[in-house]
mmCIF file of C-alpha atoms in Angstrom:
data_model
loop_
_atom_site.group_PDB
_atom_site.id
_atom_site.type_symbol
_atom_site.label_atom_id
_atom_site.label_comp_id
_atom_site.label_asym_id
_atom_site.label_seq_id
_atom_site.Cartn_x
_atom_site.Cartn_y
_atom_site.Cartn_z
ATOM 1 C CA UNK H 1 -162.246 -13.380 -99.262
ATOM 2 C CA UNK H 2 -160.090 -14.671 -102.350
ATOM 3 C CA UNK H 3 -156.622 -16.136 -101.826
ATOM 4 C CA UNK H 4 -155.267 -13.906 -104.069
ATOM 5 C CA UNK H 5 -155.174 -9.865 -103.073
ATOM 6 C CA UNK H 6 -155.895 -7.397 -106.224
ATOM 7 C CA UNK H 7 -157.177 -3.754 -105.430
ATOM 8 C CA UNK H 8 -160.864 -3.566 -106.088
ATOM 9 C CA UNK H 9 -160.486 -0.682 -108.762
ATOM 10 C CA UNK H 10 -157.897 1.391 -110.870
ATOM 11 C CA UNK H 11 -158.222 4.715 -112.945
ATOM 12 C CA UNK H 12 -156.029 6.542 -115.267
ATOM 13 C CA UNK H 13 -156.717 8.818 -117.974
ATOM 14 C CA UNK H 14 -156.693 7.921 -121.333
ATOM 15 C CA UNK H 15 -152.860 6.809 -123.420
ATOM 16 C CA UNK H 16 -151.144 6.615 -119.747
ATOM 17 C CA UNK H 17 -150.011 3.327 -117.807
ATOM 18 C CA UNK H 18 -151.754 1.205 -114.899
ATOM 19 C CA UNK H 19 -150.760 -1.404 -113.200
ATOM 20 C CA UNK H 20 -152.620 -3.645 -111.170
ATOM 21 C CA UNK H 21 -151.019 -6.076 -108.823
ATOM 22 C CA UNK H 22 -152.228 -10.229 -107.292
ATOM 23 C CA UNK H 23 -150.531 -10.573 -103.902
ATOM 24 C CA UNK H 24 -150.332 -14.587 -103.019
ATOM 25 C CA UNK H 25 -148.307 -16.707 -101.329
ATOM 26 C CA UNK H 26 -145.781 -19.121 -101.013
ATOM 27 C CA UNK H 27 -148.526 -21.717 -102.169
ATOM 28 C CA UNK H 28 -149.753 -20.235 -105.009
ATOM 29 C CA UNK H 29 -147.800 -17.976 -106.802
ATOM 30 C CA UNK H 30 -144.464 -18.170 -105.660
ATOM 31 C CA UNK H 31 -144.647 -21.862 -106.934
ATOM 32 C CA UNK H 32 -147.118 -22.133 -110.195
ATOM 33 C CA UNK H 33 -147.511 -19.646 -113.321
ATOM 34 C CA UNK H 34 -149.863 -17.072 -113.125
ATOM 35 C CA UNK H 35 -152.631 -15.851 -115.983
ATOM 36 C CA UNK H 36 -154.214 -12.927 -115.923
ATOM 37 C CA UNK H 37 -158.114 -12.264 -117.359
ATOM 38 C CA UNK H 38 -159.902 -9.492 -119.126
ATOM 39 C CA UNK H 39 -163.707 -9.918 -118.522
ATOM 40 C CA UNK H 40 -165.146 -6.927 -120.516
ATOM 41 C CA UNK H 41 -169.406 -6.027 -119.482
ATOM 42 C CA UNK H 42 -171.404 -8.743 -120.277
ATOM 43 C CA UNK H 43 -169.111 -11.050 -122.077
ATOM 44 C CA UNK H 44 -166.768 -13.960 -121.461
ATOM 45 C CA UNK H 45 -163.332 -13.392 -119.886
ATOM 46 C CA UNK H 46 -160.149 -13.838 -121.953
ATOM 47 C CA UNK H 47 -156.950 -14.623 -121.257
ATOM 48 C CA UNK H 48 -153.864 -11.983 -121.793
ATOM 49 C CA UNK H 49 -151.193 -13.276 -119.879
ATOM 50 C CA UNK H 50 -150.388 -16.614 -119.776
ATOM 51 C CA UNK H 51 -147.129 -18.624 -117.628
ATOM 52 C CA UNK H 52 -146.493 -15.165 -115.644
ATOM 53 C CA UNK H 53 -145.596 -13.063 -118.843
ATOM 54 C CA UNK H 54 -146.412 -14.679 -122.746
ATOM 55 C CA UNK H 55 -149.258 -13.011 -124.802
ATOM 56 C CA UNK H 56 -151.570 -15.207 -126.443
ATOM 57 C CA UNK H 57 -151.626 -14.151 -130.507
ATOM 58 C CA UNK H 58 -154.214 -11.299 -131.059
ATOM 59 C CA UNK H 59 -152.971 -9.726 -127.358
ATOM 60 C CA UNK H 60 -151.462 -5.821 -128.031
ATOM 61 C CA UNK H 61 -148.212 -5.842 -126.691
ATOM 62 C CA UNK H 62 -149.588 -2.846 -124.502
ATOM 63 C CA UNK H 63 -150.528 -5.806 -122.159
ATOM 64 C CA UNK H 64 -147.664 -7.238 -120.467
ATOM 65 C CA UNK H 65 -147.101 -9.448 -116.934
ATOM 66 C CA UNK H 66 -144.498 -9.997 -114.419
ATOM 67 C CA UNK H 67 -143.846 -12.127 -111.159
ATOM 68 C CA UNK H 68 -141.719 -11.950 -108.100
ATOM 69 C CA UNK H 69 -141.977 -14.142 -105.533
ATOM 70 C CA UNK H 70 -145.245 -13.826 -103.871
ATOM 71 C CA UNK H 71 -146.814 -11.039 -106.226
ATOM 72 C CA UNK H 72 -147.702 -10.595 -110.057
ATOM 73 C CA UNK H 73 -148.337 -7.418 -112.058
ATOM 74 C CA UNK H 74 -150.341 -6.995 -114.915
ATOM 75 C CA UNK H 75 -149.386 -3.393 -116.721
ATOM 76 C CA UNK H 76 -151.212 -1.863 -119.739
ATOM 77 C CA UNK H 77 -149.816 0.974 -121.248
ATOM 78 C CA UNK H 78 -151.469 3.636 -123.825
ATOM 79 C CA UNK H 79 -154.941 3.053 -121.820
ATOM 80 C CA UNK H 80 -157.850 3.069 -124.406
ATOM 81 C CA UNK H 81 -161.449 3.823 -123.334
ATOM 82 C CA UNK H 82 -162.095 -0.157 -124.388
ATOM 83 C CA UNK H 83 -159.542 -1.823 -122.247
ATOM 84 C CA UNK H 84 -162.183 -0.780 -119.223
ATOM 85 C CA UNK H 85 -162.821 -4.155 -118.025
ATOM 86 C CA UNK H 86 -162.449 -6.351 -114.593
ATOM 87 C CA UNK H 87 -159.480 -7.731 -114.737
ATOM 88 C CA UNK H 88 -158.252 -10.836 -112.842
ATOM 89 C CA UNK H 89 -154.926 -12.870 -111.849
ATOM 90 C CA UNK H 90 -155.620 -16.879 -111.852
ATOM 91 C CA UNK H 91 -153.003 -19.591 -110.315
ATOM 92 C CA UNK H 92 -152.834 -23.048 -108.692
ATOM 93 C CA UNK H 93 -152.791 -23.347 -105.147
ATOM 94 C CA UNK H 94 -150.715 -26.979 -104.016
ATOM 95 C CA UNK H 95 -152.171 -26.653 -100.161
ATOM 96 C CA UNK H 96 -155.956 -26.072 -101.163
ATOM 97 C CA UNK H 97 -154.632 -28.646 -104.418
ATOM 98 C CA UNK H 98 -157.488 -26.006 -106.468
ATOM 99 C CA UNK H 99 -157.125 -23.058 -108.553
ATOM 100 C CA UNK H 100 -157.921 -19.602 -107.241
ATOM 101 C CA UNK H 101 -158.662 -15.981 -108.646
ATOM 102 C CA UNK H 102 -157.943 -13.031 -107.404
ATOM 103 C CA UNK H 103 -161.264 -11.061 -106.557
ATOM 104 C CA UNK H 104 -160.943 -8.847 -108.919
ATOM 105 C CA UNK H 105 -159.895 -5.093 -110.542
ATOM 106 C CA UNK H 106 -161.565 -2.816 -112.081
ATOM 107 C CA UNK H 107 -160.413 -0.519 -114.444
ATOM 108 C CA UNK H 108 -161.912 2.651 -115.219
ATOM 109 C CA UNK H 109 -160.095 4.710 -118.039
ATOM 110 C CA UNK H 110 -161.551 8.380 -117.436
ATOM 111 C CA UNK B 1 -160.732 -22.267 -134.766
ATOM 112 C CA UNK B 2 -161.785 -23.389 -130.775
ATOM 113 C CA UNK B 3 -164.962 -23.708 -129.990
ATOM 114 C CA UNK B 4 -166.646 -23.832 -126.541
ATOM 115 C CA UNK B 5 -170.599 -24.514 -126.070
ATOM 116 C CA UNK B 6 -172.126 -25.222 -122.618
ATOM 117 C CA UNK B 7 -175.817 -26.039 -122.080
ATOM 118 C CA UNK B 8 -177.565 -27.431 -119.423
ATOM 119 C CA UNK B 9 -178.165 -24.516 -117.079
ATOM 120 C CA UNK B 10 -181.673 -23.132 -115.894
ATOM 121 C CA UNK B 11 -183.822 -22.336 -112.983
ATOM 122 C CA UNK B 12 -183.855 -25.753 -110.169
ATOM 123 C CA UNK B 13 -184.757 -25.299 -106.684
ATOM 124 C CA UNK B 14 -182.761 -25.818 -103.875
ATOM 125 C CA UNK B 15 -181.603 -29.235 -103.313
ATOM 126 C CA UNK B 16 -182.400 -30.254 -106.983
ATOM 127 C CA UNK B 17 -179.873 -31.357 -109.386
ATOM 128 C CA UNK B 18 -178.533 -30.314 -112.858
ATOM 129 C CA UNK B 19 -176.118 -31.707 -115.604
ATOM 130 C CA UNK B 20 -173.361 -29.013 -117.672
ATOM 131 C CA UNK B 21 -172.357 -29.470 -120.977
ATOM 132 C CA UNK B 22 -170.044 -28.110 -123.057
ATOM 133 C CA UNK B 23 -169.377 -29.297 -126.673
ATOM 134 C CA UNK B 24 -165.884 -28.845 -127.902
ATOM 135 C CA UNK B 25 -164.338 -28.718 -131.474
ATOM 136 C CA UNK B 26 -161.308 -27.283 -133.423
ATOM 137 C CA UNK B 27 -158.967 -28.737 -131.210
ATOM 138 C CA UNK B 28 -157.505 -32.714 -129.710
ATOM 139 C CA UNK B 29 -160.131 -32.364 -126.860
ATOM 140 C CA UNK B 30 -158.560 -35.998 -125.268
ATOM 141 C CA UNK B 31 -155.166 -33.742 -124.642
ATOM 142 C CA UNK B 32 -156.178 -30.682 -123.298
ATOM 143 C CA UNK B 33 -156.977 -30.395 -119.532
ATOM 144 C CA UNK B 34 -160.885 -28.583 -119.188
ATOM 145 C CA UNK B 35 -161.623 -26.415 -116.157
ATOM 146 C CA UNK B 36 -165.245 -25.081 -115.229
ATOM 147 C CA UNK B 37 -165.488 -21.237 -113.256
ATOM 148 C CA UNK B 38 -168.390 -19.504 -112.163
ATOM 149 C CA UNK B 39 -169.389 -15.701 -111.973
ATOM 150 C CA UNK B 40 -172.029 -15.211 -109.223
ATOM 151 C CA UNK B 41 -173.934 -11.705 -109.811
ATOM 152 C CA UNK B 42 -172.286 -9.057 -108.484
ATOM 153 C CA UNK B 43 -169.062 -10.853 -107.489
ATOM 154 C CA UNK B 44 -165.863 -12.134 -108.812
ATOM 155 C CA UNK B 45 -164.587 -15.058 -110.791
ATOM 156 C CA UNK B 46 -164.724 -18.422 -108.975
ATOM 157 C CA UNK B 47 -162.848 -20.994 -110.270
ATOM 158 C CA UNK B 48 -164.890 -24.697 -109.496
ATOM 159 C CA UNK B 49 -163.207 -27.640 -111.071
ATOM 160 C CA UNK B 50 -160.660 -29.525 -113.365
ATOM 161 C CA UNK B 51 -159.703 -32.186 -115.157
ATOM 162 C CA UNK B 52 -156.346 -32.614 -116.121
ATOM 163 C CA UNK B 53 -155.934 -34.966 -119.899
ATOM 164 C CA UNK B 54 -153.322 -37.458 -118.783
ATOM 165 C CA UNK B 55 -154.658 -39.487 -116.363
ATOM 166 C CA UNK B 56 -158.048 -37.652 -115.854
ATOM 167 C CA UNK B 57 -157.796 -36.707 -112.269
ATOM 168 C CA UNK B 58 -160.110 -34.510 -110.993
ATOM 169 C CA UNK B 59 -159.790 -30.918 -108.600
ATOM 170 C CA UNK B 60 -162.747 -29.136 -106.887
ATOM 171 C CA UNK B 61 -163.374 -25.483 -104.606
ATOM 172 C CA UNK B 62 -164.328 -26.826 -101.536
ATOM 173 C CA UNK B 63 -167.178 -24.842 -101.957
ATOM 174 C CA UNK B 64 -168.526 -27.851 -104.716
ATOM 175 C CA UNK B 65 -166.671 -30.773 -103.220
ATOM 176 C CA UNK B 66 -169.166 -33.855 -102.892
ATOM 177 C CA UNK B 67 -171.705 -32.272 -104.548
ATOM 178 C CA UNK B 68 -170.521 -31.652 -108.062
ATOM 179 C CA UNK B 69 -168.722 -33.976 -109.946
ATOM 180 C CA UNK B 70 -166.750 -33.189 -113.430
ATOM 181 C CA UNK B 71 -165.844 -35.556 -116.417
ATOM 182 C CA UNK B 72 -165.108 -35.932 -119.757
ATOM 183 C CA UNK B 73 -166.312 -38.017 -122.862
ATOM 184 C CA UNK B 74 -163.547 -37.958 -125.558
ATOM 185 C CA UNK B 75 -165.421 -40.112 -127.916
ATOM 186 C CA UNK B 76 -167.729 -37.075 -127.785
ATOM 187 C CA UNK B 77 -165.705 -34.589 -127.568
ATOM 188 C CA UNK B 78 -167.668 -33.256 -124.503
ATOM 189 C CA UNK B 79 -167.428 -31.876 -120.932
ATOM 190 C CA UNK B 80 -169.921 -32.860 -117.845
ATOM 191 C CA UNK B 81 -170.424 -30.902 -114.931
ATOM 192 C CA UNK B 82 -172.836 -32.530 -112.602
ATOM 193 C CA UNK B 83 -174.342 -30.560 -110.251
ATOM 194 C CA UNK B 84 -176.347 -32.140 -106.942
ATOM 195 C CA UNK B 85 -177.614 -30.671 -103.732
ATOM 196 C CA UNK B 86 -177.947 -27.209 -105.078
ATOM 197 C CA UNK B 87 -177.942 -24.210 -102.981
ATOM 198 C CA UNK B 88 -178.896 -20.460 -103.503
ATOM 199 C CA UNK B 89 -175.126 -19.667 -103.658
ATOM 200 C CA UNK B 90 -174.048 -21.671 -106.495
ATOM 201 C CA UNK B 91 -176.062 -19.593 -108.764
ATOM 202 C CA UNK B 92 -173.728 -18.004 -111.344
ATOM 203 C CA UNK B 93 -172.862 -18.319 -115.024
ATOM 204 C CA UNK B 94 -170.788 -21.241 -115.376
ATOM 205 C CA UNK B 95 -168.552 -21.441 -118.236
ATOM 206 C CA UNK B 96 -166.081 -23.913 -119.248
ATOM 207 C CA UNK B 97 -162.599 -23.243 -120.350
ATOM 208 C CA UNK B 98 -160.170 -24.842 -121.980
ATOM 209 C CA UNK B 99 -156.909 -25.328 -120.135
ATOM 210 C CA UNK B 100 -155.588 -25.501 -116.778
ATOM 211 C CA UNK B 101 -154.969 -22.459 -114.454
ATOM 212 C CA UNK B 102 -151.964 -22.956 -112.748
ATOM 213 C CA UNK B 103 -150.416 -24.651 -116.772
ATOM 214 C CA UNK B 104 -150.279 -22.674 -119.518
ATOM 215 C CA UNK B 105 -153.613 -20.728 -118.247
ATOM 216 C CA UNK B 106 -157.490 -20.969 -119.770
ATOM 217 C CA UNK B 107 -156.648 -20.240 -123.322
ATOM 218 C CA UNK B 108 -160.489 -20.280 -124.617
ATOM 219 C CA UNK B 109 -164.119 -19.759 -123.034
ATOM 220 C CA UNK B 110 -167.115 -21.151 -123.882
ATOM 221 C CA UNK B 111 -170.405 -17.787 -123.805
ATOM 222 C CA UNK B 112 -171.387 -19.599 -120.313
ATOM 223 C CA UNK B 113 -174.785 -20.898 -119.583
ATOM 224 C CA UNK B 114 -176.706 -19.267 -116.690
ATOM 225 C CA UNK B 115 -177.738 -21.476 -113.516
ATOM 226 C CA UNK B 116 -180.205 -19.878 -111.391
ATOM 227 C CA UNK B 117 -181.304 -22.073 -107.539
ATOM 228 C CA UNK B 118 -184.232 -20.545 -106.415
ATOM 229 C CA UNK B 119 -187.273 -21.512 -105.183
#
């Protein structure tokens, strides 16, 4: 069971919005900047958020992140077929003094 | 451009041993914190260890804790992972990434190198 809480799987149809939440705790997120990962089949993940809500250059601006208090959000708008992917949230936890993912979501675009 | 490439992994037995590698260029390896995760098969992201670039201390998932030990080589430009007492659950690709997760996030990924225990 991961520290951090993201719902196993997400759908939406193609050009609309999802959102996929990383529920924590006063450990973790409420207290360290949280990343979010795009691991697409069979490949490496990337990173698309970075310090709760910057883009790394090359990211669409479709991708965006957020944080309050014990939960982040990762939203993509104007869903493409190729932005199915897991996605995860990643943070530092001070108690465990290790990093921790969430366990992952999965995005289907339909 | 940043460039990540581990070797090292492969088939060992339960109990054995095994030594990660990952070669790094395009960027002042000696300042940048390096992190190693793992994706078992079927499950999620895992993350395993750190080491931050100022003082080199190092971070494990008590999963790994006295049994793997991460390091650096900045005259090389290179990343350990070494790996003892292996067990059936630490097989998973293991890449390393530049970066720490709870900074300014793992910016780059090396392709991963595939660790199977098995006997």
């Amino acid at each position: 069971q991961s520290v951090l809480t993201q719902p196993p799987s997400v759908s939406a149809a193609p050009g609309q919005k999802v959102t996929i939440s990383c529920s924590g705790s006063s450990s973790n997120i409420v207290n360290n900047y949280v990343s979010w990962y795009q691991q697409l089949p069979g490949t490496a993940p990337k990173l698309l958020i970075y310090e709760n809500n910057k883009r790394p250059s090359g990211v669409p601006d479709r991708f965006s992140g957020s944080k309050s208090g014990t939960s982040a959000t990762l939203g993509i708008t104007g869903l493409q077929t190729g932005d199915e992917a897991d996605y995860y949230c990643g943070t530092w936890d001070g108690s465990l003094s290790a990093g921790v993912f969430g366990g992952g979501t999965k995005l289907t675009v339909l | 451009e940043v460039q990540l490439l581990e070797s090292g992994g492969g088939l060992v037995q339960p109990g054995g041993s095994l030594r990660l590698s990952c070669a790094a260029s395009g960027f002042t390896f000696s300042s940048f914190g390096m992190t190693w995760v793992r994706k078992p098969p079927e499950k999620g992201l895992e993350w395993v260890s750190s080491i931050t670039a100022r003082d080199d201390s190092t971070f494990y998932a008590d999963s790994v804790k006295g049994r793997f030990t991460i390091s650096r080589d900045s005259s090389k430009d290179t990343l350990h992972l070494q790996m003892n007492s292996l067990r059936a659950d630490d097989t998973a690709i293991y890449y390393c990434a530049k970066g720490l997760i709870g900074a300014a996030g793992l910016a780059d990924w090396g392709q991963g190198t595939l660790v199977t225990v098995s006997s």
